[in-house]
Amino acid sequence: MTDETPRNDEVPDPARSAFELSSRLVVSGRYEEALAATDEAARLFRERIAGARTGGSDDAPGAAASLAYLLVLRCEALSKLGRWEECLRTASEAVTLGRGRQADATFAAPLGATLLGLGTALWGLGRPQEAVDVTRESVGLYRRLARAHASYRPQLANALSQFGVVLSRLGLHAEALKVTRESVALYRRLGSTDPAGHAVGLAHAVNNLARRQSARNQKRRALRSAEEAVTLYRRLAQVNPAVHRRDLAMGLGNVARTRFSREDSLAATEESVAILQELDQAEPGVHGALFADALSLLAAALADLGRLREAAEVTTRALAMMREQAAINPVARRGDLALALAFHARVRAEAGIDLAEALAAVTEAVALMRELAAEIPALYAPSLAEVRALESRLRTMTPPPGGDR
């Protein structure tokens, strides 16, 4: 999300007020209300652009830039609600608006923000290569701006952090780690003079760094980063729980993945699940994907402690939730669903229970993983080998229908 807001000399007060309301609602996690506010603000900006053109005024560029930023805010709210197709349409409109005016120097920063929003939408729809391309363009644009004006360094740091996320979706873990490290270093420099102003950006970047380090098998560094992110998110959640309790739950998941103590991993996952359970009750469906991931982590922690039957119960719930998410967004959630199916099967294989159900689940996982490995072999080929081995194992364990047990 951009830090830019319209200036008093750019727009009439009603449009400026509507923009600022939209921004406050997104920051406070009131996403449905934010959508209504962005509708009103967009109407006002479009009226102002049309009026400026008709009257021959030079106000249109400033209003168009503000509209572009507003559409990024709207896309952010839509992404938090899982409404990815609408997010894509909104971000595409914003990028078209920016590209149409990119010769105008005032549109360089809005175009960077809109490209970042488009990358988020493409990533959410399971189109990682396209997401990488537009996010790379955004990073390049912000590098040029930041070299000329230090005020653009926060936007560059944010773009680098998001670039690391989308690179990792293509299995480009070395490049993802490099740009994420750069993002964290930049946020630390910014935070040295304004800690409060960059606390959120630093927390997100450090949390992303933990994931990137883990993907490169830098386990101890990943744990330190994950624990730092949780500390930062706890502070933020005390001030703005509506937004940052979700972030805290996500950070706790990273801690659970990287801690060496099984008991500590279980404690982190239990806290994460408890937070998401409360959030899901307050806003059903909004946090479903993250909640399903947290349940899978809880099941893994229980299985690591030998509590296989408890783990099996949790995987049933996690898989049901992941199927719901895959029904909403089938392309983007294929990988998550395949992993949930495989783990559902593995726990049952280890416990020696529900073997026919386990075999059906892993067979479904293999089919999904084959598709994914064909598209992104660097990321999914190893997982495909693992689930195929599990399928073979379960076939030997599962008697044919009507056979002896």
CSV table of C-alpha atoms in Angstrom, one decimal:
chain,number,residue,atom,x,y,z
A,1,MET,CA,0.0,0.0,0.0
A,2,THR,CA,1.3,3.5,-0.9
A,3,ASP,CA,2.1,6.1,1.6
A,4,GLU,CA,1.1,8.9,-0.8
A,5,THR,CA,-2.0,11.0,-0.2
A,6,PRO,CA,-3.4,13.8,-2.3
A,7,ARG,CA,-2.3,17.3,-1.4
A,8,ASN,CA,-4.7,20.2,-0.6
A,9,ASP,CA,-3.7,21.9,-3.8
A,10,GLU,CA,-4.4,18.8,-6.0
A,11,VAL,CA,-8.0,18.0,-5.3
A,12,PRO,CA,-11.1,19.5,-3.7
A,13,ASP,CA,-11.7,18.7,-0.1
A,14,PRO,CA,-14.4,16.1,-0.6
A,15,ALA,CA,-12.2,13.9,-2.8
A,16,ARG,CA,-9.2,14.4,-0.5
A,17,SER,CA,-11.3,13.4,2.5
A,18,ALA,CA,-12.7,10.4,0.7
A,19,PHE,CA,-9.2,9.3,-0.2
A,20,GLU,CA,-7.9,9.7,3.4
A,21,LEU,CA,-10.9,7.8,4.7
A,22,SER,CA,-10.2,4.9,2.4
A,23,SER,CA,-6.6,4.8,3.5
A,24,ARG,CA,-7.6,4.8,7.2
A,25,LEU,CA,-10.1,2.0,6.7
A,26,VAL,CA,-7.6,-0.2,4.9
A,27,VAL,CA,-4.9,0.4,7.5
A,28,SER,CA,-7.3,-0.4,10.3
A,29,GLY,CA,-8.4,-3.7,8.6
A,30,ARG,CA,-12.0,-2.6,7.8
A,31,TYR,CA,-11.9,-3.8,4.3
A,32,GLU,CA,-15.6,-4.0,3.4
A,33,GLU,CA,-16.0,-0.4,4.6
A,34,ALA,CA,-12.9,0.6,2.7
A,35,LEU,CA,-14.5,-0.7,-0.6
A,36,ALA,CA,-17.5,1.6,-0.1
A,37,ALA,CA,-15.2,4.5,0.6
A,38,THR,CA,-13.0,3.8,-2.4
A,39,ASP,CA,-16.1,3.7,-4.6
A,40,GLU,CA,-17.1,7.2,-3.4
A,41,ALA,CA,-13.6,8.6,-3.7
A,42,ALA,CA,-13.1,7.2,-7.2
A,43,ARG,CA,-16.4,8.8,-8.3
A,44,LEU,CA,-15.2,12.2,-7.1
A,45,PHE,CA,-11.8,11.9,-8.8
A,46,ARG,CA,-13.3,10.8,-12.1
A,47,GLU,CA,-15.7,13.7,-12.0
A,48,ARG,CA,-12.8,16.0,-11.3
A,49,ILE,CA,-10.8,14.6,-14.2
A,50,ALA,CA,-13.7,14.9,-16.6
A,51,GLY,CA,-14.4,18.4,-15.4
A,52,ALA,CA,-10.8,19.4,-15.9
A,53,ARG,CA,-10.7,18.1,-19.4
A,54,THR,CA,-14.0,19.9,-20.3
A,55,GLY,CA,-12.9,23.1,-18.8
A,56,GLY,CA,-9.4,23.1,-20.1
A,57,SER,CA,-7.9,23.0,-16.5
A,58,ASP,CA,-4.5,21.5,-15.7
A,59,ASP,CA,-5.9,19.7,-12.6
A,60,ALA,CA,-6.5,16.4,-14.5
A,61,PRO,CA,-3.0,14.9,-14.0
A,62,GLY,CA,-3.0,15.4,-10.2
A,63,ALA,CA,-6.5,13.9,-9.9
A,64,ALA,CA,-5.5,11.0,-12.2
A,65,ALA,CA,-2.5,10.2,-10.1
A,66,SER,CA,-4.6,10.3,-6.9
A,67,LEU,CA,-7.1,7.9,-8.6
A,68,ALA,CA,-4.3,5.5,-9.5
A,69,TYR,CA,-3.2,5.4,-5.8
A,70,LEU,CA,-6.8,5.0,-4.7
A,71,LEU,CA,-7.2,2.0,-7.0
A,72,VAL,CA,-4.2,0.4,-5.4
A,73,LEU,CA,-5.8,0.9,-2.0
A,74,ARG,CA,-9.0,-0.8,-3.4
A,75,CYS,CA,-6.9,-3.7,-4.7
A,76,GLU,CA,-5.3,-4.2,-1.3
A,77,ALA,CA,-8.7,-4.4,0.4
A,78,LEU,CA,-10.0,-6.8,-2.2
A,79,SER,CA,-6.9,-9.0,-1.8
A,80,LYS,CA,-7.4,-9.2,1.9
A,81,LEU,CA,-10.9,-10.4,1.3
A,82,GLY,CA,-9.7,-13.0,-1.2
A,83,ARG,CA,-11.6,-11.3,-4.1
A,84,TRP,CA,-8.7,-11.8,-6.5
A,85,GLU,CA,-10.5,-11.4,-9.9
A,86,GLU,CA,-11.9,-8.0,-8.8
A,87,CYS,CA,-8.4,-7.1,-7.5
A,88,LEU,CA,-6.9,-8.0,-10.9
A,89,ARG,CA,-9.5,-5.8,-12.7
A,90,THR,CA,-8.9,-2.9,-10.4
A,91,ALA,CA,-5.1,-3.2,-10.6
A,92,SER,CA,-5.2,-3.5,-14.4
A,93,GLU,CA,-7.2,-0.3,-14.6
A,94,ALA,CA,-4.7,1.4,-12.4
A,95,VAL,CA,-1.8,0.3,-14.5
A,96,THR,CA,-3.5,1.3,-17.7
A,97,LEU,CA,-4.1,4.7,-16.2
A,98,GLY,CA,-0.4,5.0,-15.2
A,99,ARG,CA,1.0,3.7,-18.5
A,100,GLY,CA,-1.2,6.2,-20.4
A,101,ARG,CA,0.6,9.0,-18.6
A,102,GLN,CA,4.0,7.6,-17.8
A,103,ALA,CA,5.7,10.4,-19.9
A,104,ASP,CA,4.4,12.7,-17.2
A,105,ALA,CA,7.0,12.8,-14.3
A,106,THR,CA,4.2,13.0,-11.8
A,107,PHE,CA,3.1,9.5,-12.8
A,108,ALA,CA,6.3,7.6,-12.2
A,109,ALA,CA,5.5,6.8,-8.6
A,110,PRO,CA,1.8,6.0,-9.2
A,111,LEU,CA,2.8,3.6,-11.9
A,112,GLY,CA,5.3,1.9,-9.6
A,113,ALA,CA,2.5,1.5,-7.0
A,114,THR,CA,0.0,0.2,-9.5
A,115,LEU,CA,2.5,-2.3,-10.9
A,116,LEU,CA,3.0,-3.6,-7.4
A,117,GLY,CA,-0.8,-4.0,-7.0
A,118,LEU,CA,-1.0,-5.8,-10.3
A,119,GLY,CA,1.8,-8.2,-9.2
A,120,THR,CA,-0.2,-8.9,-6.0
A,121,ALA,CA,-3.3,-9.7,-7.9
A,122,LEU,CA,-1.5,-11.9,-10.4
A,123,TRP,CA,0.2,-13.8,-7.6
A,124,GLY,CA,-3.1,-14.3,-5.8
A,125,LEU,CA,-4.5,-15.8,-9.0
A,126,GLY,CA,-1.7,-18.3,-9.4
A,127,ARG,CA,0.1,-16.5,-12.2
A,128,PRO,CA,3.6,-16.2,-10.7
A,129,GLN,CA,5.6,-15.5,-13.9
A,130,GLU,CA,3.5,-12.6,-14.8
A,131,ALA,CA,3.6,-11.4,-11.2
A,132,VAL,CA,7.4,-11.5,-11.3
A,133,ASP,CA,7.6,-9.5,-14.5
A,134,VAL,CA,5.4,-6.6,-13.3
A,135,THR,CA,6.9,-6.6,-9.8
A,136,ARG,CA,10.5,-6.5,-11.3
A,137,GLU,CA,9.4,-3.5,-13.4
A,138,SER,CA,8.1,-1.8,-10.3
A,139,VAL,CA,11.4,-2.4,-8.5
A,140,GLY,CA,13.3,-0.9,-11.4
A,141,LEU,CA,11.1,2.1,-11.5
A,142,TYR,CA,11.4,2.7,-7.7
A,143,ARG,CA,15.2,2.3,-7.9
A,144,ARG,CA,15.4,5.1,-10.4
A,145,LEU,CA,13.1,7.3,-8.2
A,146,ALA,CA,15.0,6.5,-5.0
A,147,ARG,CA,18.3,7.4,-6.6
A,148,ALA,CA,16.9,10.8,-7.5
A,149,HIS,CA,14.8,11.4,-4.3
A,150,ALA,CA,15.5,9.7,-0.9
A,151,SER,CA,11.8,10.1,-0.1
A,152,TYR,CA,11.1,7.1,-2.4
A,153,ARG,CA,13.3,4.7,-0.4
A,154,PRO,CA,10.3,3.3,1.6
A,155,GLN,CA,8.5,2.4,-1.6
A,156,LEU,CA,11.6,0.7,-2.9
A,157,ALA,CA,12.0,-1.3,0.3
A,158,ASN,CA,8.4,-2.4,0.0
A,159,ALA,CA,8.7,-3.3,-3.6
A,160,LEU,CA,11.8,-5.4,-2.9
A,161,SER,CA,10.1,-7.3,-0.2
A,162,GLN,CA,7.1,-8.1,-2.4
A,163,PHE,CA,9.5,-9.0,-5.2
A,164,GLY,CA,11.1,-11.6,-3.0
A,165,VAL,CA,7.7,-13.2,-2.3
A,166,VAL,CA,6.8,-13.6,-6.0
A,167,LEU,CA,10.3,-14.8,-6.9
A,168,SER,CA,9.9,-17.6,-4.3
A,169,ARG,CA,6.7,-18.7,-6.0
A,170,LEU,CA,8.8,-19.7,-9.0
A,171,GLY,CA,11.4,-21.5,-7.0
A,172,LEU,CA,14.0,-18.7,-7.5
A,173,HIS,CA,15.1,-18.9,-3.9
A,174,ALA,CA,18.6,-17.4,-4.3
A,175,GLU,CA,17.4,-14.3,-6.0
A,176,ALA,CA,14.4,-14.0,-3.7
A,177,LEU,CA,16.8,-14.1,-0.6
A,178,LYS,CA,19.1,-11.5,-2.1
A,179,VAL,CA,16.3,-8.9,-2.8
A,180,THR,CA,14.7,-9.6,0.6
A,181,ARG,CA,17.9,-9.0,2.4
A,182,GLU,CA,18.2,-5.7,0.5
A,183,SER,CA,14.7,-4.8,1.6
A,184,VAL,CA,15.4,-5.5,5.3
A,185,ALA,CA,18.7,-3.6,5.2
A,186,LEU,CA,16.9,-0.6,3.6
A,187,TYR,CA,14.1,-0.7,6.2
A,188,ARG,CA,16.7,-0.9,9.0
A,189,ARG,CA,18.4,2.3,7.7
A,190,LEU,CA,15.0,4.0,7.4
A,191,GLY,CA,14.0,2.9,10.9
A,192,SER,CA,17.2,4.3,12.4
A,193,THR,CA,15.8,7.8,12.0
A,194,ASP,CA,12.0,7.0,12.2
A,195,PRO,CA,11.4,3.7,14.0
A,196,ALA,CA,7.6,4.1,14.3
A,197,GLY,CA,7.1,5.2,10.7
A,198,HIS,CA,8.8,2.0,9.3
A,199,ALA,CA,7.9,-0.6,11.9
A,200,VAL,CA,5.2,-2.3,9.8
A,201,GLY,CA,7.4,-2.4,6.7
A,202,LEU,CA,10.3,-3.8,8.7
A,203,ALA,CA,8.1,-6.5,10.3
A,204,HIS,CA,6.8,-7.7,6.9
A,205,ALA,CA,10.3,-7.7,5.4
A,206,VAL,CA,11.9,-9.6,8.3
A,207,ASN,CA,9.0,-12.1,8.3
A,208,ASN,CA,9.6,-12.6,4.5
A,209,LEU,CA,13.3,-12.9,5.2
A,210,ALA,CA,12.6,-15.8,7.5
A,211,ARG,CA,10.8,-17.7,4.8
A,212,ARG,CA,13.5,-17.0,2.2
A,213,GLN,CA,16.3,-18.1,4.6
A,214,SER,CA,14.3,-21.3,5.4
A,215,ALA,CA,14.0,-22.1,1.7
A,216,ARG,CA,17.8,-21.8,1.4
A,217,ASN,CA,18.3,-24.1,4.5
A,218,GLN,CA,19.6,-21.3,6.6
A,219,LYS,CA,17.7,-22.7,9.6
A,220,ARG,CA,19.3,-20.8,12.5
A,221,ARG,CA,19.2,-17.4,10.6
A,222,ALA,CA,15.6,-18.2,9.7
A,223,LEU,CA,14.7,-18.8,13.3
A,224,ARG,CA,16.3,-15.5,14.4
A,225,SER,CA,14.4,-13.6,11.7
A,226,ALA,CA,11.1,-15.3,12.5
A,227,GLU,CA,11.4,-14.5,16.2
A,228,GLU,CA,12.3,-10.9,15.5
A,229,ALA,CA,9.2,-10.6,13.2
A,230,VAL,CA,7.0,-12.0,16.0
A,231,THR,CA,8.4,-9.5,18.5
A,232,LEU,CA,7.7,-6.7,16.0
A,233,TYR,CA,4.2,-8.0,15.3
A,234,ARG,CA,3.3,-8.3,19.0
A,235,ARG,CA,4.1,-4.6,19.4
A,236,LEU,CA,2.1,-3.6,16.4
A,237,ALA,CA,-0.8,-5.8,17.4
A,238,GLN,CA,-1.1,-4.0,20.7
A,239,VAL,CA,-1.7,-0.8,18.8
A,240,ASN,CA,-3.8,-2.1,15.9
A,241,PRO,CA,-5.0,-5.6,16.6
A,242,ALA,CA,-7.6,-5.6,13.8
A,243,VAL,CA,-4.7,-5.7,11.2
A,244,HIS,CA,-1.7,-7.1,13.1
A,245,ARG,CA,-3.1,-10.0,15.0
A,246,ARG,CA,-3.4,-11.7,11.6
A,247,ASP,CA,0.2,-10.8,10.9
A,248,LEU,CA,1.2,-12.1,14.3
A,249,ALA,CA,-0.5,-15.4,13.6
A,250,MET,CA,1.4,-15.6,10.3
A,251,GLY,CA,4.7,-14.8,12.0
A,252,LEU,CA,4.1,-17.5,14.7
A,253,GLY,CA,3.7,-20.0,11.8
A,254,ASN,CA,7.1,-19.1,10.6
A,255,VAL,CA,8.5,-19.6,14.1
A,256,ALA,CA,6.9,-23.0,14.3
A,257,ARG,CA,8.5,-24.0,11.0
A,258,THR,CA,12.0,-23.0,12.1
A,259,ARG,CA,12.2,-23.8,15.8
A,260,PHE,CA,14.3,-26.8,16.7
A,261,SER,CA,12.2,-27.8,19.8
A,262,ARG,CA,9.1,-29.8,18.9
A,263,GLU,CA,7.4,-28.5,22.1
A,264,ASP,CA,8.2,-24.9,21.1
A,265,SER,CA,6.8,-25.5,17.6
A,266,LEU,CA,3.6,-26.8,19.0
A,267,ALA,CA,3.2,-23.8,21.4
A,268,ALA,CA,3.7,-21.4,18.4
A,269,THR,CA,1.2,-23.2,16.2
A,270,GLU,CA,-1.4,-23.4,19.0
A,271,GLU,CA,-1.2,-19.7,19.6
A,272,SER,CA,-1.4,-19.0,15.8
A,273,VAL,CA,-4.5,-21.3,15.5
A,274,ALA,CA,-6.1,-19.6,18.6
A,275,ILE,CA,-5.7,-16.2,17.0
A,276,LEU,CA,-7.0,-17.2,13.6
A,277,GLN,CA,-10.0,-19.0,15.2
A,278,GLU,CA,-11.1,-15.8,16.9
A,279,LEU,CA,-10.6,-13.8,13.6
A,280,ASP,CA,-12.5,-16.4,11.6
A,281,GLN,CA,-15.4,-16.3,14.0
A,282,ALA,CA,-15.5,-12.5,13.7
A,283,GLU,CA,-15.0,-12.5,9.9
A,284,PRO,CA,-16.0,-15.9,8.4
A,285,GLY,CA,-14.2,-16.7,5.3
A,286,VAL,CA,-11.8,-13.8,5.2
A,287,HIS,CA,-8.9,-15.6,6.9
A,288,GLY,CA,-9.6,-19.1,5.6
A,289,ALA,CA,-6.4,-19.7,3.6
A,290,LEU,CA,-4.1,-18.6,6.5
A,291,PHE,CA,-6.3,-20.6,9.0
A,292,ALA,CA,-6.0,-23.7,6.9
A,293,ASP,CA,-2.2,-23.3,6.7
A,294,ALA,CA,-2.1,-22.8,10.5
A,295,LEU,CA,-4.1,-26.0,11.1
A,296,SER,CA,-1.7,-27.9,8.8
A,297,LEU,CA,1.2,-26.7,10.9
A,298,LEU,CA,-0.6,-27.7,14.1
A,299,ALA,CA,-1.1,-31.2,12.7
A,300,ALA,CA,2.6,-31.4,11.7
A,301,ALA,CA,3.6,-30.4,15.2
A,302,LEU,CA,1.4,-33.0,16.8
A,303,ALA,CA,2.7,-35.7,14.4
A,304,ASP,CA,6.3,-34.8,15.3
A,305,LEU,CA,5.4,-35.4,18.9
A,306,GLY,CA,3.9,-38.8,18.1
A,307,ARG,CA,0.3,-37.6,18.7
A,308,LEU,CA,-0.8,-39.1,15.4
A,309,ARG,CA,-4.5,-39.6,16.0
A,310,GLU,CA,-4.8,-36.0,17.2
A,311,ALA,CA,-2.9,-34.9,14.1
A,312,ALA,CA,-5.2,-36.9,11.9
A,313,GLU,CA,-8.3,-35.1,13.3
A,314,VAL,CA,-6.6,-31.8,12.6
A,315,THR,CA,-5.7,-32.7,9.0
A,316,THR,CA,-9.3,-33.5,8.4
A,317,ARG,CA,-10.3,-30.0,9.4
A,318,ALA,CA,-7.4,-28.4,7.6
A,319,LEU,CA,-8.1,-30.3,4.3
A,320,ALA,CA,-11.8,-29.3,4.4
A,321,MET,CA,-10.9,-25.6,4.8
A,322,MET,CA,-8.3,-25.9,2.0
A,323,ARG,CA,-10.8,-27.4,-0.3
A,324,GLU,CA,-13.1,-24.4,0.4
A,325,GLN,CA,-10.2,-22.1,-0.6
A,326,ALA,CA,-9.4,-24.1,-3.7
A,327,ALA,CA,-13.0,-23.9,-4.8
A,328,ILE,CA,-12.8,-20.1,-4.6
A,329,ASN,CA,-9.4,-19.8,-6.3
A,330,PRO,CA,-8.6,-23.2,-7.9
A,331,VAL,CA,-5.4,-22.2,-9.8
A,332,ALA,CA,-3.6,-20.3,-7.0
A,333,ARG,CA,-4.5,-22.9,-4.4
A,334,ARG,CA,-3.5,-26.1,-6.2
A,335,GLY,CA,-0.2,-26.3,-4.5
A,336,ASP,CA,-1.6,-25.7,-1.1
A,337,LEU,CA,-4.3,-28.3,-1.7
A,338,ALA,CA,-1.8,-30.8,-2.9
A,339,LEU,CA,0.3,-30.4,0.2
A,340,ALA,CA,-2.7,-30.6,2.5
A,341,LEU,CA,-3.9,-33.8,0.7
A,342,ALA,CA,-0.4,-35.4,1.0
A,343,PHE,CA,0.0,-34.6,4.7
A,344,HIS,CA,-3.5,-35.8,5.4
A,345,ALA,CA,-2.4,-39.1,3.8
A,346,ARG,CA,1.0,-39.2,5.5
A,347,VAL,CA,-0.4,-38.9,9.0
A,348,ARG,CA,-2.8,-41.8,8.4
A,349,ALA,CA,0.0,-43.9,6.9
A,350,GLU,CA,2.1,-43.3,10.0
A,351,ALA,CA,-0.8,-44.0,12.3
A,352,GLY,CA,-2.0,-47.0,10.3
A,353,ILE,CA,-5.5,-45.7,10.2
A,354,ASP,CA,-8.0,-44.9,7.4
A,355,LEU,CA,-5.7,-46.3,4.8
A,356,ALA,CA,-8.2,-46.3,1.9
A,357,GLU,CA,-8.9,-42.7,2.6
A,358,ALA,CA,-5.2,-41.9,2.8
A,359,LEU,CA,-4.6,-43.6,-0.6
A,360,ALA,CA,-7.4,-41.6,-2.3
A,361,ALA,CA,-6.0,-38.4,-0.8
A,362,VAL,CA,-2.4,-39.0,-2.0
A,363,THR,CA,-3.6,-40.1,-5.4
A,364,GLU,CA,-5.4,-36.8,-5.8
A,365,ALA,CA,-2.3,-35.0,-4.5
A,366,VAL,CA,-0.1,-36.7,-7.1
A,367,ALA,CA,-2.4,-35.6,-10.0
A,368,LEU,CA,-2.2,-32.0,-8.8
A,369,MET,CA,1.5,-32.1,-8.2
A,370,ARG,CA,2.1,-33.5,-11.7
A,371,GLU,CA,0.4,-30.4,-13.2
A,372,LEU,CA,2.4,-28.1,-11.0
A,373,ALA,CA,5.8,-29.8,-11.6
A,374,ALA,CA,5.2,-29.5,-15.3
A,375,GLU,CA,4.6,-25.7,-14.9
A,376,ILE,CA,7.3,-24.9,-12.3
A,377,PRO,CA,9.7,-27.8,-12.0
A,378,ALA,CA,12.2,-26.0,-9.7
A,379,LEU,CA,9.5,-25.6,-7.1
A,380,TYR,CA,7.4,-28.7,-7.4
A,381,ALA,CA,9.5,-31.6,-8.8
A,382,PRO,CA,10.9,-32.5,-5.4
A,383,SER,CA,7.4,-32.5,-3.8
A,384,LEU,CA,6.1,-34.7,-6.7
A,385,ALA,CA,8.8,-37.3,-6.0
A,386,GLU,CA,7.8,-37.3,-2.3
A,387,VAL,CA,4.1,-37.7,-2.9
A,388,ARG,CA,4.6,-40.4,-5.5
A,389,ALA,CA,6.8,-42.4,-3.0
A,390,LEU,CA,4.0,-42.0,-0.4
A,391,GLU,CA,1.4,-43.2,-2.9
A,392,SER,CA,3.5,-46.3,-3.6
A,393,ARG,CA,3.9,-47.0,0.1
A,394,LEU,CA,0.1,-46.6,0.7
A,395,ARG,CA,-0.7,-49.0,-2.2
A,396,THR,CA,1.4,-51.7,-0.5
A,397,MET,CA,-0.3,-51.0,2.9
A,398,THR,CA,-3.9,-50.9,1.6
A,399,PRO,CA,-5.6,-54.2,0.8
A,400,PRO,CA,-7.8,-54.4,-2.3
A,401,PRO,CA,-11.6,-54.1,-1.8
A,402,GLY,CA,-12.9,-57.2,-0.1
A,403,GLY,CA,-9.4,-58.4,0.8
A,404,ASP,CA,-8.1,-59.5,4.1
A,405,ARG,CA,-6.8,-56.9,6.5
